[in-house]
PDB file of C-alpha atoms and ligand atoms in Angstrom:
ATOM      1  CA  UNK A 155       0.000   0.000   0.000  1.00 96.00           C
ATOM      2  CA  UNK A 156       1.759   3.043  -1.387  1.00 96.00           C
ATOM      3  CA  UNK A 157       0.529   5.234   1.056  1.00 97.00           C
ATOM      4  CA  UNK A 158       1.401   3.386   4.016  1.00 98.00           C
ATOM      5  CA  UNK A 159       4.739   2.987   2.862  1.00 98.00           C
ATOM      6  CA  UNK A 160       5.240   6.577   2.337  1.00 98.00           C
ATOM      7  CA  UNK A 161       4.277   6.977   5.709  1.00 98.00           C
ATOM      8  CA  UNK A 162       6.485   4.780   7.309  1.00 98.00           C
ATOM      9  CA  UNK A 163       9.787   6.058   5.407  1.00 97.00           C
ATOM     10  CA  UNK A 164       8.553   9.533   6.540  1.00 97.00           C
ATOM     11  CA  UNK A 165       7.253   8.652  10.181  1.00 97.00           C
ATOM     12  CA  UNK A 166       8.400   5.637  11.226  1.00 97.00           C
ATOM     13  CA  UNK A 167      11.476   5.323  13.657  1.00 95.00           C
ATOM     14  CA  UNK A 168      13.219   2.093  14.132  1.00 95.00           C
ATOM     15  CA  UNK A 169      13.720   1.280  18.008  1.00 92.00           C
ATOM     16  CA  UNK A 170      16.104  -1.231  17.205  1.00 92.00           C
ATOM     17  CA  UNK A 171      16.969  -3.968  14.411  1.00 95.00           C
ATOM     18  CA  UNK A 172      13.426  -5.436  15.477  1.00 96.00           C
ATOM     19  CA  UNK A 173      11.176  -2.631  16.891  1.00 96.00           C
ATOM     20  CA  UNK A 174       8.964  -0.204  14.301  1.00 97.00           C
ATOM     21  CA  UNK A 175       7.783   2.832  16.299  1.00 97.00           C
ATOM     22  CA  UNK A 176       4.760   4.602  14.032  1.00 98.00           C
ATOM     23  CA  UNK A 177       3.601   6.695  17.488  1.00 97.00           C
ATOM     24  CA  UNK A 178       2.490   9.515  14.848  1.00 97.00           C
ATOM     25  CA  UNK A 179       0.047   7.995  12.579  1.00 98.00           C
ATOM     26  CA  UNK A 180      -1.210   4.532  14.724  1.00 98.00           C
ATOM     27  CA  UNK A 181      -0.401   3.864  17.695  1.00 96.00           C
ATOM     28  CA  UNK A 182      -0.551   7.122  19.398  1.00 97.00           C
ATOM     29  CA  UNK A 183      -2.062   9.932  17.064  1.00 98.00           C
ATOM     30  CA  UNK A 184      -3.919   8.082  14.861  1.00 98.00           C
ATOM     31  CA  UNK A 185      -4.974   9.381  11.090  1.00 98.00           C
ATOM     32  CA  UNK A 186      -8.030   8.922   9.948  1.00 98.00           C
ATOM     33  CA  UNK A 187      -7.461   9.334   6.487  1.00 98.00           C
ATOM     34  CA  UNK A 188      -4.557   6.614   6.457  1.00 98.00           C
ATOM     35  CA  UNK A 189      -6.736   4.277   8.675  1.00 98.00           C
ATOM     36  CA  UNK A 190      -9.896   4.778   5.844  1.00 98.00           C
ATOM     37  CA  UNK A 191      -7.610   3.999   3.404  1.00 98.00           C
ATOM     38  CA  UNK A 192      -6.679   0.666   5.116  1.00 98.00           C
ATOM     39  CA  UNK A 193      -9.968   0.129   5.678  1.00 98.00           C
ATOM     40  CA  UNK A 194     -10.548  -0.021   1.669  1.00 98.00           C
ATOM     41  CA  UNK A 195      -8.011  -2.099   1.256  1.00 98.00           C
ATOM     42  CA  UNK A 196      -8.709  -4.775   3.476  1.00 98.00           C
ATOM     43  CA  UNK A 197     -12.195  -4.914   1.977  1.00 98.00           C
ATOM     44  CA  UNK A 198     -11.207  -4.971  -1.493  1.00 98.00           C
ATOM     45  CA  UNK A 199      -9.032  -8.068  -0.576  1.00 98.00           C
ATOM     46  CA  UNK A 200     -11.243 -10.207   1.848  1.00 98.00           C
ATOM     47  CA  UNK A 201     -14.458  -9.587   0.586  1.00 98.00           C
ATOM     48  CA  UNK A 202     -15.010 -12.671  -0.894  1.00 98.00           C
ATOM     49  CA  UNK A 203     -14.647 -14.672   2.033  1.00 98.00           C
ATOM     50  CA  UNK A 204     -17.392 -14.399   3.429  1.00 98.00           C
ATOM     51  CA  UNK A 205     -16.601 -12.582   6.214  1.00 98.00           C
ATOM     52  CA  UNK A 206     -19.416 -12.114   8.972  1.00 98.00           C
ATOM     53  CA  UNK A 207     -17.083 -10.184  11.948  1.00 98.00           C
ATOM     54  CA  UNK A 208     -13.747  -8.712  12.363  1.00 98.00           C
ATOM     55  CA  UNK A 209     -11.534  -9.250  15.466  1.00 98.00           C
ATOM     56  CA  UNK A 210      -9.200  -7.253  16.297  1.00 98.00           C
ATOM     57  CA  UNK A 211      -6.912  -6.628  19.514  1.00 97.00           C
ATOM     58  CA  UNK A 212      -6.714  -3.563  21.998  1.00 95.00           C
ATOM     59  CA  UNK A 213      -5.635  -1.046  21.622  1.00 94.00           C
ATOM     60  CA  UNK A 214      -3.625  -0.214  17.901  1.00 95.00           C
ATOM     61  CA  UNK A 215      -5.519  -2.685  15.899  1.00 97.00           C
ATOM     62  CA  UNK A 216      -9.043  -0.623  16.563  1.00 98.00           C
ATOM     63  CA  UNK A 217      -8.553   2.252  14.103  1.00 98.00           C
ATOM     64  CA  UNK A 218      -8.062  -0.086  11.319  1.00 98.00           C
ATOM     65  CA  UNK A 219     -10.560  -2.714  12.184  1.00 98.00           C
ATOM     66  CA  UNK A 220     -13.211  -0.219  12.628  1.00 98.00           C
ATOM     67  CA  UNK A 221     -12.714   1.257   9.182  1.00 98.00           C
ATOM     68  CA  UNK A 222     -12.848  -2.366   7.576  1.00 98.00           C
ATOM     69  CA  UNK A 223     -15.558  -2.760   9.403  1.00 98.00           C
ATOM     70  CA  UNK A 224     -17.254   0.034   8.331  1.00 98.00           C
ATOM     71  CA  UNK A 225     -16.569  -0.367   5.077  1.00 98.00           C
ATOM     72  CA  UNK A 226     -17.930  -4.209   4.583  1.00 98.00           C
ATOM     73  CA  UNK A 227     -20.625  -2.992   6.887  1.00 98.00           C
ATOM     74  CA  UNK A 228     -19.794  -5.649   9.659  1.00 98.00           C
ATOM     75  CA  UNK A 229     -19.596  -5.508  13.549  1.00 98.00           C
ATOM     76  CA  UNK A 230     -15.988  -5.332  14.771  1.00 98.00           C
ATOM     77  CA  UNK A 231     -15.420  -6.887  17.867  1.00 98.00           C
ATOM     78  CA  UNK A 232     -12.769  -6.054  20.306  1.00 97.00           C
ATOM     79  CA  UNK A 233     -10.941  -8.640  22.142  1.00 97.00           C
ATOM     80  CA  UNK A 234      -9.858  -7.275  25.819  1.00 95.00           C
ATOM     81  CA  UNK A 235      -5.861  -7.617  27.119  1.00 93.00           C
ATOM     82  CA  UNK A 236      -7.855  -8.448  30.602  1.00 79.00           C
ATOM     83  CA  UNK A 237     -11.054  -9.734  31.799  1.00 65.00           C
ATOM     84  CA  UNK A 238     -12.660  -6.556  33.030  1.00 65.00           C
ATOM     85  CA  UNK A 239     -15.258  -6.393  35.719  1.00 62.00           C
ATOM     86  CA  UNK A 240     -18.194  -6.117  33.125  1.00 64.00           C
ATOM     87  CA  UNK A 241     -17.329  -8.931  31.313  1.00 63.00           C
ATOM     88  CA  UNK A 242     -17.608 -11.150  34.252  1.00 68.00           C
ATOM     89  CA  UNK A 243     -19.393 -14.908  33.617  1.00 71.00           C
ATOM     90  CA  UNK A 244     -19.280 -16.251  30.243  1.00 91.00           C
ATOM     91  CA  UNK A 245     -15.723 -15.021  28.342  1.00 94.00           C
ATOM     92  CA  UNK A 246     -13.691 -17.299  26.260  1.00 94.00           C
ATOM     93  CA  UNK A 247      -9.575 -16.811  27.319  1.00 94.00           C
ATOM     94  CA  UNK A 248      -6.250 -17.484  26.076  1.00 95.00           C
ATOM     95  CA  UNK A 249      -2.492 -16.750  26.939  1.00 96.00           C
ATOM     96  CA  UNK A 250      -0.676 -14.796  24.778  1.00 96.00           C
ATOM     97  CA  UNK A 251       2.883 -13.512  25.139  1.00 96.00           C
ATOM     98  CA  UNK A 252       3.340  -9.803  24.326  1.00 94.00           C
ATOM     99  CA  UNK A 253       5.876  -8.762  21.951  1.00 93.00           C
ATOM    100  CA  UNK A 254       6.393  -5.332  22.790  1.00 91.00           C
ATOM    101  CA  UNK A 255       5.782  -6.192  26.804  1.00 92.00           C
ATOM    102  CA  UNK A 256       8.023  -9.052  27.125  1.00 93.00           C
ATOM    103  CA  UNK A 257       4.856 -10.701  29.467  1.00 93.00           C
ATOM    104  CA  UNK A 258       1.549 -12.673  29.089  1.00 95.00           C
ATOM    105  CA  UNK A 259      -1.659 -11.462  29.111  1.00 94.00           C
ATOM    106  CA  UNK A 260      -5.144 -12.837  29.098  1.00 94.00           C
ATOM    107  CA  UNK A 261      -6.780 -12.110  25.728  1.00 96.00           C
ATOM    108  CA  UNK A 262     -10.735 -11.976  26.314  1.00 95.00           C
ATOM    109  CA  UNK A 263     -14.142 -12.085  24.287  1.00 95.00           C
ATOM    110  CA  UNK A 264     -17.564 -12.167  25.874  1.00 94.00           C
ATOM    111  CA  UNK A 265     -19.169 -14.991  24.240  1.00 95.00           C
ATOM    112  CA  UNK A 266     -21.892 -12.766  23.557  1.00 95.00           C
ATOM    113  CA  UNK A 267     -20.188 -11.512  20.403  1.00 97.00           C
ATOM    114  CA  UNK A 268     -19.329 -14.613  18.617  1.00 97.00           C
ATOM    115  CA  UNK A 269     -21.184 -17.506  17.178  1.00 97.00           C
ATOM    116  CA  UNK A 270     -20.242 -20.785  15.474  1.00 98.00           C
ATOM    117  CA  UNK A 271     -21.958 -19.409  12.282  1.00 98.00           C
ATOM    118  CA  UNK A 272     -20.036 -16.710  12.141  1.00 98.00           C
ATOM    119  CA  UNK A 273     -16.344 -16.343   9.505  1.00 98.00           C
ATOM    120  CA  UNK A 274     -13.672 -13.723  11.332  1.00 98.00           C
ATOM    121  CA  UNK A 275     -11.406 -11.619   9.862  1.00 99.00           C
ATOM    122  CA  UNK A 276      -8.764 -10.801  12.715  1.00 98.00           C
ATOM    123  CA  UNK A 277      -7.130  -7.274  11.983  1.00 98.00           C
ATOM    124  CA  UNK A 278      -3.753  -5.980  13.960  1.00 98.00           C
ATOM    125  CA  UNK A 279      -1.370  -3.754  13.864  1.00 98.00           C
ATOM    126  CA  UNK A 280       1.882  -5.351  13.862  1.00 98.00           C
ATOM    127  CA  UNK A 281       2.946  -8.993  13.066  1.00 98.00           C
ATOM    128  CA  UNK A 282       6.420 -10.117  14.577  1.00 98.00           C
ATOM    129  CA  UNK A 283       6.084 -13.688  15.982  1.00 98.00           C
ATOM    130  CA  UNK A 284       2.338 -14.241  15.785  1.00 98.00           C
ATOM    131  CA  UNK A 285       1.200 -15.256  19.135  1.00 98.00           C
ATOM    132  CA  UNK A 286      -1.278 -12.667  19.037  1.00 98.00           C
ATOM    133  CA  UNK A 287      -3.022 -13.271  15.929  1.00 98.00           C
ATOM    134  CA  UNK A 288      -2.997 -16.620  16.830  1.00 98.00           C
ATOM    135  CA  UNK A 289      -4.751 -15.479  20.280  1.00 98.00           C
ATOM    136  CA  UNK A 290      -7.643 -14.090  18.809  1.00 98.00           C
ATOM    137  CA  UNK A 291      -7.832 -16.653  15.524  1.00 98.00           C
ATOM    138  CA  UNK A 292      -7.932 -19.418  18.585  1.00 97.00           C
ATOM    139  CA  UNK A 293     -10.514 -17.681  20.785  1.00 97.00           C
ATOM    140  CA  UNK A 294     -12.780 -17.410  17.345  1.00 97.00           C
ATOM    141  CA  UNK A 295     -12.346 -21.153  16.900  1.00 98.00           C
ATOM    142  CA  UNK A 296     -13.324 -22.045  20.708  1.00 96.00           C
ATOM    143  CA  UNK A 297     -16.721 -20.788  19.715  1.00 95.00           C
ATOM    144  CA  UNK A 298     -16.957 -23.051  16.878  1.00 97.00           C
ATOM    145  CA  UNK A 299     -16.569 -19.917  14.148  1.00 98.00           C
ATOM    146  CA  UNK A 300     -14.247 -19.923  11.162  1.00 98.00           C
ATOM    147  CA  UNK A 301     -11.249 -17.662  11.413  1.00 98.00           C
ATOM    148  CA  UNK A 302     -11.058 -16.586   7.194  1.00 98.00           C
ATOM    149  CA  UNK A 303      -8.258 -15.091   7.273  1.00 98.00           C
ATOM    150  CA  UNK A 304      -5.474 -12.450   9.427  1.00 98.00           C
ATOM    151  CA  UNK A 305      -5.063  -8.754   7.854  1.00 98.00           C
ATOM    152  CA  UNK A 306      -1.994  -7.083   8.998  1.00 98.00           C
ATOM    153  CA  UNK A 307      -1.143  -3.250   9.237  1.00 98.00           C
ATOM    154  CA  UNK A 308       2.503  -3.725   9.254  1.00 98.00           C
ATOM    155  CA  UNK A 309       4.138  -7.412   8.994  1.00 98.00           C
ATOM    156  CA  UNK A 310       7.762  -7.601  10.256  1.00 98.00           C
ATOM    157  CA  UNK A 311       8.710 -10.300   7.417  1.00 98.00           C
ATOM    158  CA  UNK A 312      12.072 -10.519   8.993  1.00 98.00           C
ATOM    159  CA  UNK A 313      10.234 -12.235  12.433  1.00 98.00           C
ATOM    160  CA  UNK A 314       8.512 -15.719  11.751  1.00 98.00           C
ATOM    161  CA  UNK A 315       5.104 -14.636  11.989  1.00 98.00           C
ATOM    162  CA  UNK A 316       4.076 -15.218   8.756  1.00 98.00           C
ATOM    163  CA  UNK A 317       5.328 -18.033   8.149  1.00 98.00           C
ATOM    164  CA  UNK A 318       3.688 -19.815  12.025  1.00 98.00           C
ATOM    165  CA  UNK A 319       0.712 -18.622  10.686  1.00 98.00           C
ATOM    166  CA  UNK A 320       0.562 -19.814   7.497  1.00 98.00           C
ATOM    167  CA  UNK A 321       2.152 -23.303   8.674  1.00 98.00           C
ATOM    168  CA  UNK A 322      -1.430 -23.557  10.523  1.00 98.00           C
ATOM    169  CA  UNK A 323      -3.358 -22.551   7.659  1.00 98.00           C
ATOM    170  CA  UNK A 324      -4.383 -19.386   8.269  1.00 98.00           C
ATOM    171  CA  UNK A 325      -4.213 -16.843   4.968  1.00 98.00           C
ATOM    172  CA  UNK A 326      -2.235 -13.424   5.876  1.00 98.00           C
ATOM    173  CA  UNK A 327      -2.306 -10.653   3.967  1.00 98.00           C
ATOM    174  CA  UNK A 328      -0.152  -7.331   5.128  1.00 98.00           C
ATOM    175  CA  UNK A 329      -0.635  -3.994   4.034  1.00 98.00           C
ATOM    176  CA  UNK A 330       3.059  -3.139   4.253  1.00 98.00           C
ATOM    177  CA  UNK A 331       5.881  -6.042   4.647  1.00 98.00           C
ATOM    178  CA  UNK A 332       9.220  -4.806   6.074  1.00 98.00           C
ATOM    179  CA  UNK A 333      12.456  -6.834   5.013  1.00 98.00           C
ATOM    180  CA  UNK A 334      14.801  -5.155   7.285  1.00 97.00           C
ATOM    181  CA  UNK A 335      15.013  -2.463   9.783  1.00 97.00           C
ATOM    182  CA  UNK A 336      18.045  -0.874  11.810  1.00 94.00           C
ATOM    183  CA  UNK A 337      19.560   2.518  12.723  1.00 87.00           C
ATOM    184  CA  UNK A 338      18.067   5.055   9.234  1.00 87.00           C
ATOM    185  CA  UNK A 339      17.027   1.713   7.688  1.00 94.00           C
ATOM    186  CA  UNK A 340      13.618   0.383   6.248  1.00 97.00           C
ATOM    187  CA  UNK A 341      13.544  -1.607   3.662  1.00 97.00           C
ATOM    188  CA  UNK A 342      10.079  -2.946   2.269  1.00 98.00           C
ATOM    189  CA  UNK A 343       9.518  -6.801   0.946  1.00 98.00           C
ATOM    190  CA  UNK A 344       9.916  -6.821  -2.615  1.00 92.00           C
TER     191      UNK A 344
HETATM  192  P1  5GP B 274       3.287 -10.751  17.786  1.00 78.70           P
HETATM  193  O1  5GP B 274       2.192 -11.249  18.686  1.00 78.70           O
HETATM  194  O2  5GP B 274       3.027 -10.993  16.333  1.00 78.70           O
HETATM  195  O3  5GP B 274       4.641 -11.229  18.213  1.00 78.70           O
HETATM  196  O4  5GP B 274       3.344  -9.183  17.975  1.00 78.70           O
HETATM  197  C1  5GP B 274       2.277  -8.411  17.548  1.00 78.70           C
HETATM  198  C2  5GP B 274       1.830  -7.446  18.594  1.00 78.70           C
HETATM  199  O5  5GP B 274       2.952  -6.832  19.237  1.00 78.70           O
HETATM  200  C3  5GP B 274       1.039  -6.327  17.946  1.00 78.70           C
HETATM  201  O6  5GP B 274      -0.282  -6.398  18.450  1.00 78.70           O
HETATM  202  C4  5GP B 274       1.705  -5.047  18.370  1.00 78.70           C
HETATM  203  O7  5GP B 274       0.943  -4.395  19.354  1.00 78.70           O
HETATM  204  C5  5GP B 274       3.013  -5.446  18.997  1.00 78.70           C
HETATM  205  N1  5GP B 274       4.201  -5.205  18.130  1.00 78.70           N
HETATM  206  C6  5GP B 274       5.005  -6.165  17.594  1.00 78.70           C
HETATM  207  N2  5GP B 274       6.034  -5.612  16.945  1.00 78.70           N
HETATM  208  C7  5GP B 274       5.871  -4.282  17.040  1.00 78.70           C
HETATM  209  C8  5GP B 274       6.639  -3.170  16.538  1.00 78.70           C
HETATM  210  O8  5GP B 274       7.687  -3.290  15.886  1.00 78.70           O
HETATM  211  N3  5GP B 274       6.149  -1.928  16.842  1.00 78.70           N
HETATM  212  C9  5GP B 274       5.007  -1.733  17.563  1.00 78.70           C
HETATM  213  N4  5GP B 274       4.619  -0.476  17.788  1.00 78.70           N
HETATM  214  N5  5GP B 274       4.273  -2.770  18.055  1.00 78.70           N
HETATM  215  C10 5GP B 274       4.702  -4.027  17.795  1.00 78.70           C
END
């Protein structure tokens, strides 16, 4: 996504050989406009999968989820870092090991808001090793609902992700793909 990219070689600030920090445009200040735009994109690839819900992950993966959402007209559903008070009783849960954190955390999602009929689209942010796309694909499944496929804002193709992912059969498709990142250096998949 030409766009994105631009954004990233102008924005983006690499941490370290492994960390992307886009704090301007997604995962502090957000922009609209950029997040529509991802929106369209998702659509126009996944929307002949029969997609009935997207997933996505608190906090970064909102903006774009709810402009997918928007756009193929579906509910988004957000699945909670921690079991809150009001969504005491009936939750599905699963571990999942932060990337950025370096610790666990409880993903959550009220079975309220998921079915067995129902085909999810999980949308994040980032994708480095995959354990949290594969949080929220296997809280879909516990329900009994198809997981259709795993958008991605920005994949880290240099981290195994991907490739986990894939190995389990899920489809992933990345709006931006990053080869290689250190000090001044981004370089896209290409
Ligand atoms: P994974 O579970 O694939 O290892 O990591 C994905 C999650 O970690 C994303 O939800 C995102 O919040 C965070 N993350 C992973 N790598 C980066 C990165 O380079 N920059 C930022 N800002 N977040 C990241």
């Amino acid at each position: 996504m030409e766009m994105l990219h631009k954004r990233i070689l102008e924005d983006g600030n690499a941490l370290s050989e492994n960390v992307l920090k886009v704090d301007s445009f997604l995962n502090h200040q957000v922009d609209p406009e950029l997040m529509y735009e991802m929106g369209t994109q998702f659509k126009n690839y996944f929307k002949e999968h029969g997609i009935t819900k997207i997933f996505t992950i608190e906090s970064s993966g909102i903006a774009p989820a709810v402009m997918t959402a928007m756009q193929m007209n579906l509910p988004m559903v957000t699945l909670k870092k921690e079991a809150s008070k009001i969504l005491n009783g009936d939750v599905y849960q699963t571990t999942v090991h932060s990337f950025t954190k370096g610790k666990d955390y409880e993903l959550t999602l009220s079975k309220k808001y998921v079915t067995a009929e129902d085909c999810v689209l999980v949308i994040d942010d980032f994708l480095a090793n995959g354990e949290a796309a594969l949080g929220a694909a296997r809280l879909a499944e516990e329900s009994g609902a198809k997981v259709a496929g795993i958008g991605i804002v920005i994949e880290k193709s240099f981290q195994p992700g991907r490739k986990m992912l894939e190995d389990k059969g899920y489809e992933v498709y990345s709006l931006a793909r990053i080869a290689k990142l250190g000090k001044d250096l981004i370089e896209f998949v290409k």
